[in-house]
Tab-separated table of C-alpha atoms and ligand atoms in Angstrom:
chain	number	residue	atom	x	y	z
A	57	MET	CA	26.168	3.501	-0.758
A	58	GLY	CA	28.848	2.123	1.518
A	59	SER	CA	30.075	-1.407	1.590
A	60	ILE	CA	28.149	-4.131	3.312
A	61	SER	CA	29.852	-6.418	5.726
A	62	ASN	CA	27.818	-9.033	7.519
A	63	ARG	CA	29.502	-11.403	9.865
A	64	ALA	CA	26.621	-13.395	11.206
A	65	GLY	CA	26.890	-15.717	14.132
A	66	GLN	CA	25.173	-16.325	17.418
A	67	ALA	CA	26.300	-16.612	21.006
A	68	ASP	CA	24.644	-16.657	24.388
A	69	ASP	CA	24.446	-13.228	25.945
A	70	PRO	CA	25.662	-13.632	29.552
A	71	LYS	CA	23.586	-10.639	30.711
A	72	ASP	CA	20.057	-11.689	29.903
A	73	GLY	CA	20.393	-15.220	28.630
A	74	CYS	CA	18.966	-14.258	25.231
A	75	LEU	CA	20.587	-15.049	21.941
A	76	VAL	CA	22.301	-12.028	20.493
A	77	MET	CA	23.687	-11.640	17.037
A	78	HIS	CA	27.332	-10.839	16.472
A	79	ALA	CA	27.015	-9.360	13.039
A	80	GLU	CA	27.968	-6.067	11.579
A	81	MET	CA	26.285	-3.781	9.159
A	82	LYS	CA	28.603	-1.219	7.624
A	83	GLN	CA	26.435	0.779	5.331
A	84	THR	CA	25.327	4.365	5.246
A	85	CYS	CA	21.533	4.631	5.285
A	86	PRO	CA	20.552	6.121	1.915
A	87	ILE	CA	17.659	8.000	3.569
A	88	CYS	CA	19.129	9.573	6.742
A	89	HIS	CA	22.882	8.809	6.320
A	90	SER	CA	23.103	7.114	9.719
A	91	THR	CA	25.626	4.276	10.004
A	92	GLU	CA	23.989	2.804	13.126
A	93	TRP	CA	21.876	-0.321	12.529
A	94	LYS	CA	20.293	-2.820	14.885
A	95	ALA	CA	19.580	-6.396	13.853
A	96	GLU	CA	15.788	-6.595	13.852
A	97	TYR	CA	15.288	-10.169	12.694
A	98	GLN	CA	17.468	-13.134	11.927
A	99	GLY	CA	16.102	-16.290	10.396
A	100	PRO	CA	14.488	-17.615	7.256
A	101	VAL	CA	13.450	-15.007	4.681
A	102	ARG	CA	11.419	-15.612	1.543
A	103	ASP	CA	13.625	-16.366	-1.430
A	104	GLY	CA	11.289	-16.243	-4.416
A	105	VAL	CA	8.021	-18.175	-4.260
A	106	PHE	CA	6.353	-19.076	-0.937
A	107	GLY	CA	7.964	-22.172	0.532
A	108	LYS	CA	11.515	-21.352	-0.585
A	109	TYR	CA	13.692	-19.771	2.114
A	110	ASP	CA	17.156	-18.454	2.700
A	111	ASP	CA	18.679	-17.308	6.023
A	112	GLY	CA	18.946	-13.564	6.358
A	113	ILE	CA	19.405	-10.679	8.786
A	114	VAL	CA	17.085	-7.675	8.620
A	115	TRP	CA	18.631	-4.457	9.945
A	116	LYS	CA	16.761	-1.450	11.278
A	117	CYS	CA	18.285	2.011	10.838
A	118	ASP	CA	18.697	3.809	14.168
A	119	GLY	CA	18.268	7.155	12.466
A	120	CYS	CA	15.100	6.906	10.370
A	121	GLY	CA	13.676	3.453	11.150
A	122	VAL	CA	13.860	1.987	7.642
A	123	SER	CA	14.608	-1.750	7.649
A	124	HIS	CA	17.106	-3.304	5.267
A	125	LEU	CA	17.736	-6.831	4.045
A	126	PRO	CA	21.004	-6.766	2.080
A	127	PRO	CA	20.295	-8.082	-1.426
A	128	LYS	CA	21.897	-11.276	-2.667
A	129	GLU	CA	22.269	-9.965	-6.189
A	130	GLU	CA	25.301	-7.704	-6.480
A	131	ASN	CA	23.946	-5.783	-9.434
A	132	LEU	CA	20.223	-5.136	-8.987
A	133	THR	CA	19.918	-3.276	-12.320
A	134	ASP	CA	21.181	-6.287	-14.290
A	135	TYR	CA	18.941	-8.553	-12.230
A	136	TYR	CA	15.732	-6.645	-13.036
A	137	GLN	CA	16.688	-6.343	-16.724
A	138	SER	CA	17.008	-10.107	-17.012
A	139	ASP	CA	14.129	-12.593	-16.881
A	140	GLU	CA	15.599	-14.042	-13.697
A	141	TYR	CA	13.636	-11.775	-11.336
A	142	ARG	CA	10.148	-12.784	-12.585
A	143	GLU	CA	11.211	-16.422	-12.565
A	144	ASP	CA	12.564	-16.089	-9.015
A	145	VAL	CA	9.122	-14.921	-7.857
A	146	GLY	CA	7.418	-17.842	-9.623
A	147	GLU	CA	6.225	-15.933	-12.702
A	148	HIS	CA	7.277	-15.908	-16.347
A	149	ALA	CA	8.775	-12.841	-17.969
A	150	ASP	CA	6.235	-12.585	-20.773
A	151	PRO	CA	3.292	-10.184	-21.135
A	152	GLN	CA	0.530	-12.824	-21.329
A	153	ASP	CA	1.656	-14.423	-18.080
A	154	TYR	CA	1.719	-10.971	-16.453
A	155	PHE	CA	-1.821	-10.142	-17.690
A	156	SER	CA	-3.227	-13.414	-16.356
A	157	ARG	CA	-1.788	-12.732	-12.900
A	158	HIS	CA	-2.238	-8.969	-12.595
A	159	ASP	CA	-5.019	-7.641	-14.868
A	160	ASP	CA	-7.724	-8.135	-12.238
A	161	GLU	CA	-5.793	-6.113	-9.606
A	162	GLN	CA	-5.905	-2.922	-11.648
A	163	PHE	CA	-9.465	-1.841	-10.878
A	164	ASP	CA	-8.758	-2.282	-7.173
A	165	LYS	CA	-5.852	0.157	-7.459
A	166	ALA	CA	-8.098	2.831	-8.983
A	167	ARG	CA	-9.960	2.843	-5.630
A	168	PHE	CA	-6.814	4.137	-3.900
A	169	LEU	CA	-6.072	6.929	-6.343
A	170	LYS	CA	-8.674	9.209	-4.725
A	171	GLY	CA	-9.173	12.377	-6.722
A	172	THR	CA	-6.389	11.625	-9.217
A	173	SER	CA	-7.687	12.096	-12.769
A	174	PHE	CA	-5.855	10.814	-15.842
A	175	ARG	CA	-7.982	12.675	-18.388
A	176	GLY	CA	-5.790	14.625	-20.835
A	177	LYS	CA	-2.735	13.981	-18.640
A	178	VAL	CA	0.736	12.623	-19.281
A	179	ILE	CA	0.966	9.524	-17.108
A	180	ALA	CA	3.912	7.287	-16.271
A	181	ASP	CA	4.082	3.897	-14.596
A	182	ILE	CA	7.498	3.267	-13.060
A	183	GLY	CA	8.240	-0.450	-12.852
A	184	CYS	CA	5.141	-1.234	-14.903
A	185	ALA	CA	6.162	-4.814	-15.870
A	186	GLY	CA	3.541	-6.004	-18.403
A	187	GLY	CA	1.724	-2.655	-18.196
A	188	SER	CA	-1.761	-3.754	-17.051
A	189	PHE	CA	-2.305	-0.488	-15.183
A	190	LEU	CA	-1.229	1.664	-18.151
A	191	ASP	CA	-3.637	-0.242	-20.406
A	192	VAL	CA	-6.516	0.607	-18.047
A	193	ALA	CA	-5.547	4.313	-17.793
A	194	LYS	CA	-4.362	4.939	-21.374
A	195	GLY	CA	-7.813	5.660	-22.828
A	196	LEU	CA	-8.073	8.822	-20.698
A	197	ALA	CA	-4.468	9.980	-20.881
A	198	LYS	CA	-2.758	12.245	-23.418
A	199	ALA	CA	0.354	10.060	-23.325
A	200	SER	CA	1.354	6.967	-21.373
A	201	ILE	CA	4.942	6.260	-20.423
A	202	ALA	CA	6.100	2.767	-19.476
A	203	ILE	CA	9.324	2.633	-17.464
A	204	GLU	CA	10.397	-0.958	-17.005
A	205	PRO	CA	13.862	-2.536	-16.780
A	206	GLY	CA	12.575	-5.988	-17.824
A	207	LYS	CA	13.247	-5.968	-21.569
A	208	SER	CA	10.970	-8.964	-22.229
A	209	TYR	CA	7.967	-6.625	-21.868
A	210	HIS	CA	9.167	-3.820	-24.139
A	211	ALA	CA	7.969	-4.991	-27.573
A	212	SER	CA	4.457	-5.696	-26.294
A	213	LEU	CA	4.276	-2.360	-24.404
A	214	ARG	CA	5.239	-0.517	-27.616
A	215	GLU	CA	2.656	-2.451	-29.628
A	216	ARG	CA	-0.006	-1.253	-27.184
A	217	GLY	CA	0.954	2.383	-27.802
A	218	HIS	CA	3.001	3.214	-24.692
A	219	HIS	CA	6.272	5.185	-24.740
A	220	VAL	CA	8.779	2.666	-23.396
A	221	TYR	CA	12.015	3.287	-21.451
A	222	ASP	CA	14.248	0.974	-19.457
A	223	SER	CA	15.188	3.550	-16.795
A	224	LEU	CA	14.151	6.852	-15.229
A	225	GLU	CA	17.247	8.465	-16.739
A	226	SER	CA	16.358	7.498	-20.313
A	227	ALA	CA	12.721	8.604	-19.817
A	228	ALA	CA	13.918	11.980	-18.465
A	229	GLU	CA	15.744	12.705	-21.737
A	230	GLN	CA	12.338	13.178	-23.343
A	231	TRP	CA	9.869	13.771	-20.508
A	232	GLN	CA	11.651	15.772	-17.783
A	233	GLY	CA	9.157	18.068	-16.025
A	234	GLN	CA	6.234	16.879	-18.183
A	235	VAL	CA	4.573	14.025	-16.280
A	236	ASP	CA	1.292	14.939	-14.556
A	237	VAL	CA	0.649	11.638	-12.770
A	238	ALA	CA	3.276	8.996	-12.025
A	239	VAL	CA	2.383	5.699	-10.381
A	240	CYS	CA	4.855	3.283	-8.868
A	241	PHE	CA	3.249	0.213	-7.337
A	242	SER	CA	5.323	-2.159	-5.196
A	243	VAL	CA	8.659	-1.034	-6.622
A	244	ILE	CA	10.448	1.234	-4.109
A	245	GLU	CA	11.131	-1.743	-1.814
A	246	HIS	CA	13.211	-3.262	-4.675
A	247	VAL	CA	15.609	-0.419	-5.505
A	248	LEU	CA	19.147	0.071	-4.226
A	249	ASP	CA	18.737	3.719	-3.168
A	250	PRO	CA	15.162	4.902	-2.442
A	251	VAL	CA	16.063	8.628	-2.299
A	252	GLU	CA	17.921	8.525	-5.615
A	253	PHE	CA	14.965	6.635	-7.096
A	254	LEU	CA	12.356	9.148	-5.833
A	255	THR	CA	14.546	12.043	-7.003
A	256	GLY	CA	14.551	10.502	-10.478
A	257	ILE	CA	10.746	10.330	-10.441
A	258	ARG	CA	10.422	13.895	-9.114
A	259	LYS	CA	12.461	15.170	-12.077
A	260	LEU	CA	9.847	13.744	-14.439
A	261	LEU	CA	6.928	15.487	-12.700
A	262	THR	CA	5.387	18.840	-13.608
A	263	PRO	CA	5.481	21.359	-10.684
A	264	ASP	CA	1.890	20.380	-9.757
A	265	GLY	CA	2.301	16.718	-10.672
A	266	VAL	CA	1.805	13.807	-8.286
A	267	LEU	CA	3.460	10.470	-7.677
A	268	VAL	CA	1.255	7.735	-6.220
A	269	LEU	CA	3.361	4.926	-4.818
A	270	SER	CA	2.705	1.804	-2.789
A	271	THR	CA	4.815	-0.555	-0.707
A	272	PRO	CA	4.314	-3.166	2.044
A	273	ASN	CA	3.774	-1.475	5.424
A	274	GLN	CA	6.523	-2.102	7.975
A	275	ARG	CA	3.888	-1.670	10.741
A	276	ASP	CA	1.726	-4.512	9.340
A	277	ALA	CA	-0.214	-5.908	12.349
A	278	LEU	CA	0.669	-9.513	11.488
A	279	LEU	CA	4.362	-8.825	12.199
A	280	ASP	CA	3.400	-8.392	15.856
A	281	PHE	CA	0.540	-10.880	16.099
A	282	SER	CA	2.015	-13.809	14.175
A	283	GLY	CA	5.694	-13.135	14.864
A	284	ASN	CA	8.348	-15.212	13.152
A	285	PRO	CA	6.195	-17.319	10.785
A	286	TYR	CA	4.881	-14.113	9.227
A	287	ARG	CA	8.274	-12.382	9.401
A	288	SER	CA	9.845	-15.143	7.322
A	289	PHE	CA	7.084	-14.513	4.753
A	290	PHE	CA	7.134	-10.698	4.939
A	291	TYR	CA	10.906	-10.319	4.515
A	292	ARG	CA	11.979	-11.238	1.014
A	293	ARG	CA	15.359	-11.406	-0.668
A	294	VAL	CA	14.001	-9.298	-3.545
A	295	HIS	CA	12.990	-6.488	-1.117
A	296	PRO	CA	16.036	-4.682	0.311
A	297	TRP	CA	13.855	-1.999	2.012
A	298	TYR	CA	10.863	-1.983	4.413
A	299	PHE	CA	9.156	1.342	5.086
A	300	ASP	CA	6.755	2.891	7.543
A	301	GLU	CA	5.103	6.264	7.064
A	302	ASP	CA	7.904	8.190	8.797
A	303	CYS	CA	10.882	6.906	6.826
A	304	LEU	CA	8.942	7.040	3.566
A	305	ARG	CA	8.091	10.686	4.298
A	306	LEU	CA	11.759	11.422	5.014
A	307	ALA	CA	12.799	9.732	1.744
A	308	SER	CA	10.188	11.799	-0.089
A	309	THR	CA	11.317	15.041	1.596
A	310	LYS	CA	14.975	14.325	0.764
A	311	SER	CA	14.002	13.881	-2.868
A	312	GLY	CA	12.229	17.259	-2.930
A	313	MET	CA	8.629	16.123	-2.447
A	314	THR	CA	5.905	16.363	0.165
A	315	PHE	CA	4.256	13.158	1.399
A	316	GLU	CA	0.732	12.172	2.340
A	317	PRO	CA	0.135	8.566	3.451
A	318	GLN	CA	-2.850	6.353	2.819
A	319	TYR	CA	-3.181	3.014	4.588
A	320	VAL	CA	-4.700	0.097	2.708
A	321	GLN	CA	-5.494	-3.307	4.240
A	322	ARG	CA	-5.805	-5.869	1.446
A	323	PHE	CA	-6.268	-9.099	3.351
A	324	SER	CA	-9.259	-10.222	5.366
A	325	PHE	CA	-9.676	-11.167	9.015
A	326	ALA	CA	-9.930	-14.848	8.008
A	327	ASN	CA	-6.467	-14.612	6.421
A	328	PHE	CA	-5.204	-13.056	9.666
A	329	ALA	CA	-6.757	-15.819	11.788
A	330	ALA	CA	-5.304	-18.500	9.500
A	331	TRP	CA	-1.833	-17.007	9.973
A	332	LEU	CA	-2.248	-17.340	13.746
A	333	ARG	CA	-3.636	-20.866	13.436
A	334	GLU	CA	-1.523	-22.319	10.613
A	335	GLY	CA	1.415	-19.928	10.252
A	336	LYS	CA	1.071	-19.715	6.491
A	337	PRO	CA	-0.633	-17.587	3.823
A	338	THR	CA	-4.108	-18.707	2.793
A	339	GLY	CA	-5.308	-15.648	0.855
A	340	ASN	CA	-8.735	-14.022	0.922
A	341	ALA	CA	-10.937	-17.006	-0.021
A	342	HIS	CA	-12.126	-18.586	3.233
A	343	GLU	CA	-15.114	-20.708	4.148
A	344	ALA	CA	-14.745	-19.400	7.687
A	345	ALA	CA	-14.961	-15.759	6.584
A	346	LEU	CA	-17.240	-13.554	8.688
A	347	GLY	CA	-18.615	-11.587	5.753
A	348	PRO	CA	-17.996	-8.200	4.134
A	349	VAL	CA	-19.456	-6.038	6.939
A	350	PHE	CA	-17.095	-7.483	9.532
A	351	ASP	CA	-14.163	-7.345	7.088
A	352	ASP	CA	-14.864	-3.671	6.372
A	353	VAL	CA	-14.632	-2.944	10.102
A	354	TRP	CA	-11.501	-5.097	10.381
A	355	LYS	CA	-9.802	-3.356	7.456
A	356	SER	CA	-10.730	0.178	8.465
A	357	THR	CA	-9.586	-0.521	12.051
A	358	LEU	CA	-6.121	-1.559	10.853
A	359	GLU	CA	-5.969	1.351	8.391
A	360	THR	CA	-6.916	3.882	11.098
A	361	GLN	CA	-4.260	2.445	13.414
A	362	LYS	CA	-1.645	2.563	10.611
A	363	LYS	CA	-1.231	-1.230	10.878
A	364	SER	CA	-2.567	-2.217	7.445
A	365	ASP	CA	-0.592	-4.579	5.212
A	366	TYR	CA	-0.032	-1.912	2.539
A	367	LEU	CA	1.036	1.718	2.575
A	368	TYR	CA	0.280	4.137	-0.253
A	369	GLY	CA	1.851	7.554	-0.541
A	370	PHE	CA	0.989	10.693	-2.499
A	371	CYS	CA	4.215	12.613	-3.215
A	372	ARG	CA	4.171	16.086	-4.736
A	373	PRO	CA	7.084	18.344	-5.735
A	374	ALA	CA	7.755	20.719	-2.824
A	375	ALA	CA	7.083	24.377	-3.578
B	697	ZN	ZN1	18.100	5.815	8.082
Protein backbone atom coordinates (compact mmCIF):
# COMPACT_ATOMS: atom_id res chain seq x y z
CA MET A 1 0.00 0.00 0.00
CA GLY A 2 1.28 3.45 -0.85
CA SER A 3 1.35 6.40 1.45
CA ILE A 4 -1.73 8.44 2.15
CA SER A 5 -1.64 12.16 1.86
CA ASN A 6 -4.80 14.12 2.44
CA ARG A 7 -4.73 17.85 2.26
CA ALA A 8 -8.33 18.75 2.78
CA GLY A 9 -9.71 22.19 2.22
CA GLN A 10 -12.50 23.83 0.32
CA ALA A 11 -12.74 26.67 -2.15
CA ASP A 12 -15.35 28.02 -4.51
CA ASP A 13 -15.06 26.56 -7.98
CA PRO A 14 -15.26 29.52 -10.39
CA LYS A 15 -16.65 27.31 -13.18
CA ASP A 16 -19.87 26.01 -11.70
CA GLY A 17 -20.16 27.77 -8.38
CA CYS A 18 -20.06 24.46 -6.49
CA LEU A 19 -17.75 23.71 -3.63
CA VAL A 20 -14.87 21.55 -4.72
CA MET A 21 -12.38 19.81 -2.53
CA HIS A 22 -8.68 20.51 -2.84
CA ALA A 23 -7.42 17.31 -1.33
CA GLU A 24 -5.15 14.63 -2.56
CA MET A 25 -5.22 10.91 -2.27
CA LYS A 26 -1.90 9.26 -3.01
CA GLN A 27 -2.53 5.61 -2.60
CA THR A 28 -2.47 2.66 -4.93
CA CYS A 29 -5.83 0.87 -4.96
CA PRO A 30 -5.18 -2.58 -3.47
CA ILE A 31 -7.79 -4.10 -5.82
CA CYS A 32 -7.06 -2.61 -9.27
CA HIS A 33 -3.76 -0.73 -8.63
CA SER A 34 -5.15 2.54 -9.96
CA THR A 35 -3.78 5.71 -8.35
CA GLU A 36 -6.70 7.87 -9.55
CA TRP A 37 -9.30 8.71 -6.88
CA LYS A 38 -12.21 11.12 -6.81
CA ALA A 39 -13.54 12.60 -3.59
CA GLU A 40 -17.01 11.09 -3.27
CA TYR A 41 -18.10 12.59 0.04
CA GLN A 42 -16.74 15.06 2.52
CA GLY A 43 -18.37 15.67 5.86
CA PRO A 44 -19.18 13.98 9.13
CA VAL A 45 -18.52 10.23 9.27
CA ARG A 46 -19.50 7.88 12.07
CA ASP A 47 -16.76 7.55 14.65
CA GLY A 48 -17.85 4.66 16.86
CA VAL A 49 -21.40 4.65 18.22
CA PHE A 50 -24.24 6.53 16.49
CA GLY A 51 -24.16 10.19 17.45
CA LYS A 52 -20.36 10.50 17.54
CA TYR A 53 -18.83 12.00 14.39
CA ASP A 54 -15.52 12.96 12.89
CA ASP A 55 -14.91 14.84 9.61
CA GLY A 56 -13.71 12.64 6.80
CA ILE A 57 -13.26 12.36 3.04
CA VAL A 58 -14.44 9.24 1.22
CA TRP A 59 -12.56 8.53 -2.01
CA LYS A 60 -13.82 6.51 -4.95
CA CYS A 61 -11.32 4.57 -7.06
CA ASP A 62 -11.52 5.54 -10.74
CA GLY A 63 -10.39 2.08 -11.76
CA CYS A 64 -12.63 -0.38 -9.91
CA GLY A 65 -15.16 1.80 -8.05
CA VAL A 66 -14.27 0.76 -4.50
CA SER A 67 -14.66 3.60 -1.99
CA HIS A 68 -12.08 4.29 0.69
CA LEU A 69 -12.12 6.20 3.95
CA PRO A 70 -8.51 6.38 5.18
CA PRO A 71 -8.38 4.86 8.67
CA LYS A 72 -7.45 6.95 11.68
CA GLU A 73 -5.59 4.11 13.34
CA GLU A 74 -2.11 3.72 11.86
CA ASN A 75 -1.82 0.07 12.77
CA LEU A 76 -5.13 -1.70 12.18
CA THR A 77 -3.79 -5.09 13.36
CA ASP A 78 -2.87 -3.70 16.79
CA TYR A 79 -6.21 -1.90 16.94
CA TYR A 80 -8.29 -5.06 16.38
CA GLN A 81 -6.14 -7.06 18.82
CA SER A 82 -6.83 -4.57 21.58
CA ASP A 83 -10.18 -4.06 23.32
CA GLU A 84 -10.31 -0.53 21.92
CA TYR A 85 -12.20 -1.49 18.74
CA ARG A 86 -15.22 -3.06 20.51
CA GLU A 87 -15.31 -0.15 22.93
CA ASP A 88 -15.16 2.35 20.04
CA VAL A 89 -18.30 0.77 18.57
CA GLY A 90 -20.09 0.94 21.93
CA GLU A 91 -19.62 -2.71 22.93
CA HIS A 92 -17.47 -4.46 25.52
CA ALA A 93 -14.71 -6.86 24.54
CA ASP A 94 -16.01 -9.81 26.53
CA PRO A 95 -17.86 -12.91 25.30
CA GLN A 96 -21.04 -12.44 27.38
CA ASP A 97 -21.54 -8.93 26.04
CA TYR A 98 -21.03 -10.25 22.50
CA PHE A 99 -23.58 -13.08 23.01
CA SER A 100 -26.22 -10.68 24.33
CA ARG A 101 -25.86 -8.44 21.28
CA HIS A 102 -25.29 -10.98 18.51
CA ASP A 103 -26.67 -14.44 19.39
CA ASP A 104 -30.10 -13.70 17.94
CA GLU A 105 -28.65 -12.64 14.55
CA GLN A 106 -27.17 -16.06 13.87
CA PHE A 107 -30.32 -17.86 12.74
CA ASP A 108 -31.02 -15.04 10.30
CA LYS A 109 -27.61 -15.59 8.71
CA ALA A 110 -28.37 -19.28 8.10
CA ARG A 111 -31.14 -18.07 5.74
CA PHE A 112 -28.50 -16.55 3.44
CA LEU A 113 -26.24 -19.57 3.28
CA LYS A 114 -28.46 -21.26 0.67
CA GLY A 115 -27.35 -24.81 -0.01
CA THR A 116 -24.24 -24.60 2.19
CA SER A 117 -24.12 -27.61 4.52
CA PHE A 118 -21.83 -27.80 7.55
CA ARG A 119 -22.38 -31.50 8.24
CA GLY A 120 -19.05 -33.34 8.59
CA LYS A 121 -17.20 -30.27 7.28
CA VAL A 122 -14.25 -28.24 8.51
CA ILE A 123 -15.64 -24.75 9.03
CA ALA A 124 -13.90 -21.47 9.80
CA ASP A 125 -15.26 -18.11 10.88
CA ILE A 126 -12.87 -15.29 10.03
CA GLY A 127 -13.33 -12.35 12.38
CA CYS A 128 -15.67 -14.39 14.56
CA ALA A 129 -15.46 -12.12 17.66
CA GLY A 130 -17.33 -13.97 20.44
CA GLY A 131 -18.08 -16.89 18.10
CA SER A 132 -21.91 -16.96 18.18
CA PHE A 133 -22.08 -18.27 14.61
CA LEU A 134 -19.52 -21.04 15.26
CA ASP A 135 -21.50 -22.15 18.32
CA VAL A 136 -24.62 -22.55 16.16
CA ALA A 137 -22.77 -24.47 13.40
CA LYS A 138 -20.35 -26.53 15.52
CA GLY A 139 -22.78 -29.38 16.26
CA LEU A 140 -22.81 -30.34 12.56
CA ALA A 141 -19.17 -29.67 11.73
CA LYS A 142 -16.15 -31.98 11.95
CA ALA A 143 -14.00 -29.11 13.22
CA SER A 144 -14.63 -25.43 13.86
CA ILE A 145 -11.91 -22.83 13.48
CA ALA A 146 -12.17 -19.41 15.12
CA ILE A 147 -9.96 -16.72 13.59
CA GLU A 148 -10.17 -13.57 15.65
CA PRO A 149 -7.57 -10.88 16.40
CA GLY A 150 -9.38 -9.74 19.58
CA LYS A 151 -7.54 -11.71 22.26
CA SER A 152 -10.24 -11.08 24.90
CA TYR A 153 -12.39 -13.73 23.18
CA HIS A 154 -9.77 -16.46 22.87
CA ALA A 155 -10.06 -18.26 26.23
CA SER A 156 -13.84 -18.53 25.95
CA LEU A 157 -13.67 -19.71 22.30
CA ARG A 158 -11.22 -22.47 23.34
CA GLU A 159 -13.45 -23.49 26.25
CA ARG A 160 -16.30 -23.98 23.78
CA GLY A 161 -14.20 -26.38 21.70
CA HIS A 162 -13.13 -24.19 18.77
CA HIS A 163 -9.60 -24.13 17.30
CA VAL A 164 -8.51 -20.55 17.92
CA TYR A 165 -6.05 -18.40 15.92
CA ASP A 166 -5.35 -14.68 15.94
CA SER A 167 -4.64 -14.41 12.19
CA LEU A 168 -5.14 -16.14 8.85
CA GLU A 169 -1.40 -16.79 8.70
CA SER A 170 -1.30 -18.67 12.01
CA ALA A 171 -4.43 -20.69 11.07
CA ALA A 172 -2.83 -21.63 7.72
CA GLU A 173 0.10 -23.30 9.52
CA GLN A 174 -2.31 -26.05 10.53
CA TRP A 175 -5.29 -25.81 8.18
CA GLN A 176 -4.01 -24.75 4.74
CA GLY A 177 -6.17 -26.32 2.01
CA GLN A 178 -8.44 -28.07 4.54
CA VAL A 179 -11.37 -25.73 5.18
CA ASP A 180 -14.63 -26.72 3.45
CA VAL A 181 -16.74 -23.70 4.44
CA ALA A 182 -15.37 -20.35 5.57
CA VAL A 183 -17.65 -17.52 6.66
CA CYS A 184 -16.61 -13.92 7.09
CA PHE A 185 -19.44 -11.63 8.14
CA SER A 186 -18.95 -7.85 8.10
CA VAL A 187 -15.15 -8.03 8.21
CA ILE A 188 -13.71 -7.27 4.75
CA GLU A 189 -14.70 -3.60 5.07
CA HIS A 190 -12.33 -3.40 8.10
CA VAL A 191 -9.08 -4.77 6.65
CA LEU A 192 -6.17 -2.81 5.21
CA ASP A 193 -5.84 -4.80 1.97
CA PRO A 194 -8.96 -6.70 0.80
CA VAL A 195 -7.13 -8.74 -1.89
CA GLU A 196 -4.41 -9.86 0.51
CA PHE A 197 -7.12 -10.75 3.02
CA LEU A 198 -9.17 -12.81 0.51
CA THR A 199 -5.99 -14.51 -0.72
CA GLY A 200 -5.29 -15.56 2.87
CA ILE A 201 -8.78 -17.07 3.14
CA ARG A 202 -8.48 -18.81 -0.24
CA LYS A 203 -5.31 -20.57 0.95
CA LEU A 204 -7.30 -22.16 3.77
CA LEU A 205 -10.00 -23.54 1.46
CA THR A 206 -10.14 -27.01 -0.10
CA PRO A 207 -10.29 -26.91 -3.95
CA ASP A 208 -14.10 -27.24 -3.79
CA GLY A 209 -14.48 -25.15 -0.64
CA VAL A 210 -16.54 -21.97 -0.37
CA LEU A 211 -16.20 -18.65 1.38
CA VAL A 212 -19.45 -16.88 2.29
CA LEU A 213 -18.81 -13.24 3.09
CA SER A 214 -20.96 -10.20 3.77
CA THR A 215 -20.41 -6.45 3.76
CA PRO A 216 -22.51 -3.26 3.56
CA ASN A 217 -23.62 -2.60 -0.04
CA GLN A 218 -22.15 0.54 -1.60
CA ARG A 219 -25.31 0.78 -3.79
CA ASP A 220 -27.61 0.91 -0.72
CA ALA A 221 -30.74 2.82 -1.87
CA LEU A 222 -30.69 5.11 1.18
CA LEU A 223 -27.40 6.67 0.01
CA ASP A 224 -29.34 8.16 -2.91
CA PHE A 225 -32.71 8.75 -1.25
CA SER A 226 -31.59 10.20 2.08
CA GLY A 227 -28.30 11.75 0.94
CA ASN A 228 -25.95 13.26 3.48
CA PRO A 229 -27.72 12.33 6.75
CA TYR A 230 -27.47 8.67 5.76
CA ARG A 231 -23.98 9.07 4.29
CA SER A 232 -22.67 10.36 7.61
CA PHE A 233 -24.14 7.20 9.19
CA PHE A 234 -23.07 4.76 6.45
CA TYR A 235 -19.42 5.88 6.32
CA ARG A 236 -17.57 4.86 9.45
CA ARG A 237 -14.03 5.42 10.63
CA VAL A 238 -13.71 1.69 11.35
CA HIS A 239 -14.61 0.82 7.71
CA PRO A 240 -11.82 1.78 5.29
CA TRP A 241 -13.57 0.05 2.32
CA TYR A 242 -17.05 0.19 0.71
CA PHE A 243 -17.85 -2.38 -1.97
CA ASP A 244 -20.38 -2.98 -4.71
CA GLU A 245 -20.74 -6.25 -6.58
CA ASP A 246 -18.24 -5.29 -9.29
CA CYS A 247 -15.28 -4.33 -7.12
CA LEU A 248 -15.92 -7.22 -4.74
CA ARG A 249 -15.88 -9.60 -7.72
CA LEU A 250 -12.60 -8.08 -8.92
CA ALA A 251 -11.08 -8.46 -5.43
CA SER A 252 -12.24 -12.08 -5.38
CA THR A 253 -10.85 -12.76 -8.88
CA LYS A 254 -7.49 -11.20 -7.96
CA SER A 255 -7.30 -13.50 -4.96
CA GLY A 256 -7.91 -16.58 -7.13
CA MET A 257 -11.64 -17.07 -6.54
CA THR A 258 -14.88 -16.84 -8.48
CA PHE A 259 -17.68 -14.66 -7.11
CA GLU A 260 -21.45 -14.95 -6.95
CA PRO A 261 -23.38 -12.11 -5.27
CA GLN A 262 -26.49 -12.29 -3.16
CA TYR A 263 -28.32 -9.12 -2.16
CA VAL A 264 -29.91 -8.95 1.28
CA GLN A 265 -32.10 -6.08 2.52
CA ARG A 266 -32.20 -6.17 6.32
CA PHE A 267 -34.16 -3.05 7.16
CA SER A 268 -37.84 -2.37 6.60
CA PHE A 269 -39.68 0.27 4.61
CA ALA A 270 -40.63 2.04 7.86
CA ASN A 271 -36.92 2.42 8.69
CA PHE A 272 -36.40 3.87 5.20
CA ALA A 273 -39.28 6.33 5.62
CA ALA A 274 -37.99 7.39 9.05
CA TRP A 275 -34.59 8.16 7.51
CA LEU A 276 -36.30 10.48 5.01
CA ARG A 277 -38.45 12.06 7.71
CA GLU A 278 -36.04 12.26 10.66
CA GLY A 279 -32.59 11.70 9.15
CA LYS A 280 -31.61 9.15 11.76
CA PRO A 281 -31.67 5.38 12.34
CA THR A 282 -34.78 4.01 14.02
CA GLY A 283 -34.35 0.27 13.40
CA ASN A 284 -37.00 -2.26 12.41
CA ALA A 285 -39.53 -1.77 15.24
CA HIS A 286 -42.11 0.73 14.00
CA GLU A 287 -45.71 1.42 14.93
CA ALA A 288 -46.16 2.83 11.44
CA ALA A 289 -44.95 -0.38 9.77
CA LEU A 290 -47.07 -1.58 6.84
CA GLY A 291 -46.78 -5.26 7.70
CA PRO A 292 -44.73 -8.24 6.54
CA VAL A 293 -46.34 -8.64 3.09
CA PHE A 294 -45.48 -5.09 2.07
CA ASP A 295 -42.00 -5.39 3.62
CA ASP A 296 -41.34 -8.60 1.67
CA VAL A 297 -42.15 -6.74 -1.56
CA TRP A 298 -40.03 -3.77 -0.45
CA LYS A 299 -37.05 -5.97 0.42
CA SER A 300 -37.20 -8.14 -2.69
CA THR A 301 -37.54 -5.02 -4.88
CA LEU A 302 -34.33 -3.55 -3.46
CA GLU A 303 -32.55 -6.92 -3.66
CA THR A 304 -33.57 -7.41 -7.32
CA GLN A 305 -32.34 -3.90 -8.15
CA LYS A 306 -29.04 -4.54 -6.31
CA LYS A 307 -29.84 -1.65 -3.94
CA SER A 308 -30.20 -3.62 -0.70
CA ASP A 309 -28.37 -2.52 2.45
CA TYR A 310 -26.23 -5.68 2.55
CA LEU A 311 -24.24 -7.64 -0.01
CA TYR A 312 -23.30 -11.30 0.44
CA GLY A 313 -20.82 -13.09 -1.75
CA PHE A 314 -20.06 -16.75 -2.43
CA CYS A 315 -16.37 -17.08 -3.37
CA ARG A 316 -14.92 -20.35 -4.63
CA PRO A 317 -11.32 -21.21 -5.58
CA ALA A 318 -10.99 -20.77 -9.36
CA ALA A 319 -10.30 -23.97 -11.27
ZN1 LIG B 1 -9.50 0.28 -7.64
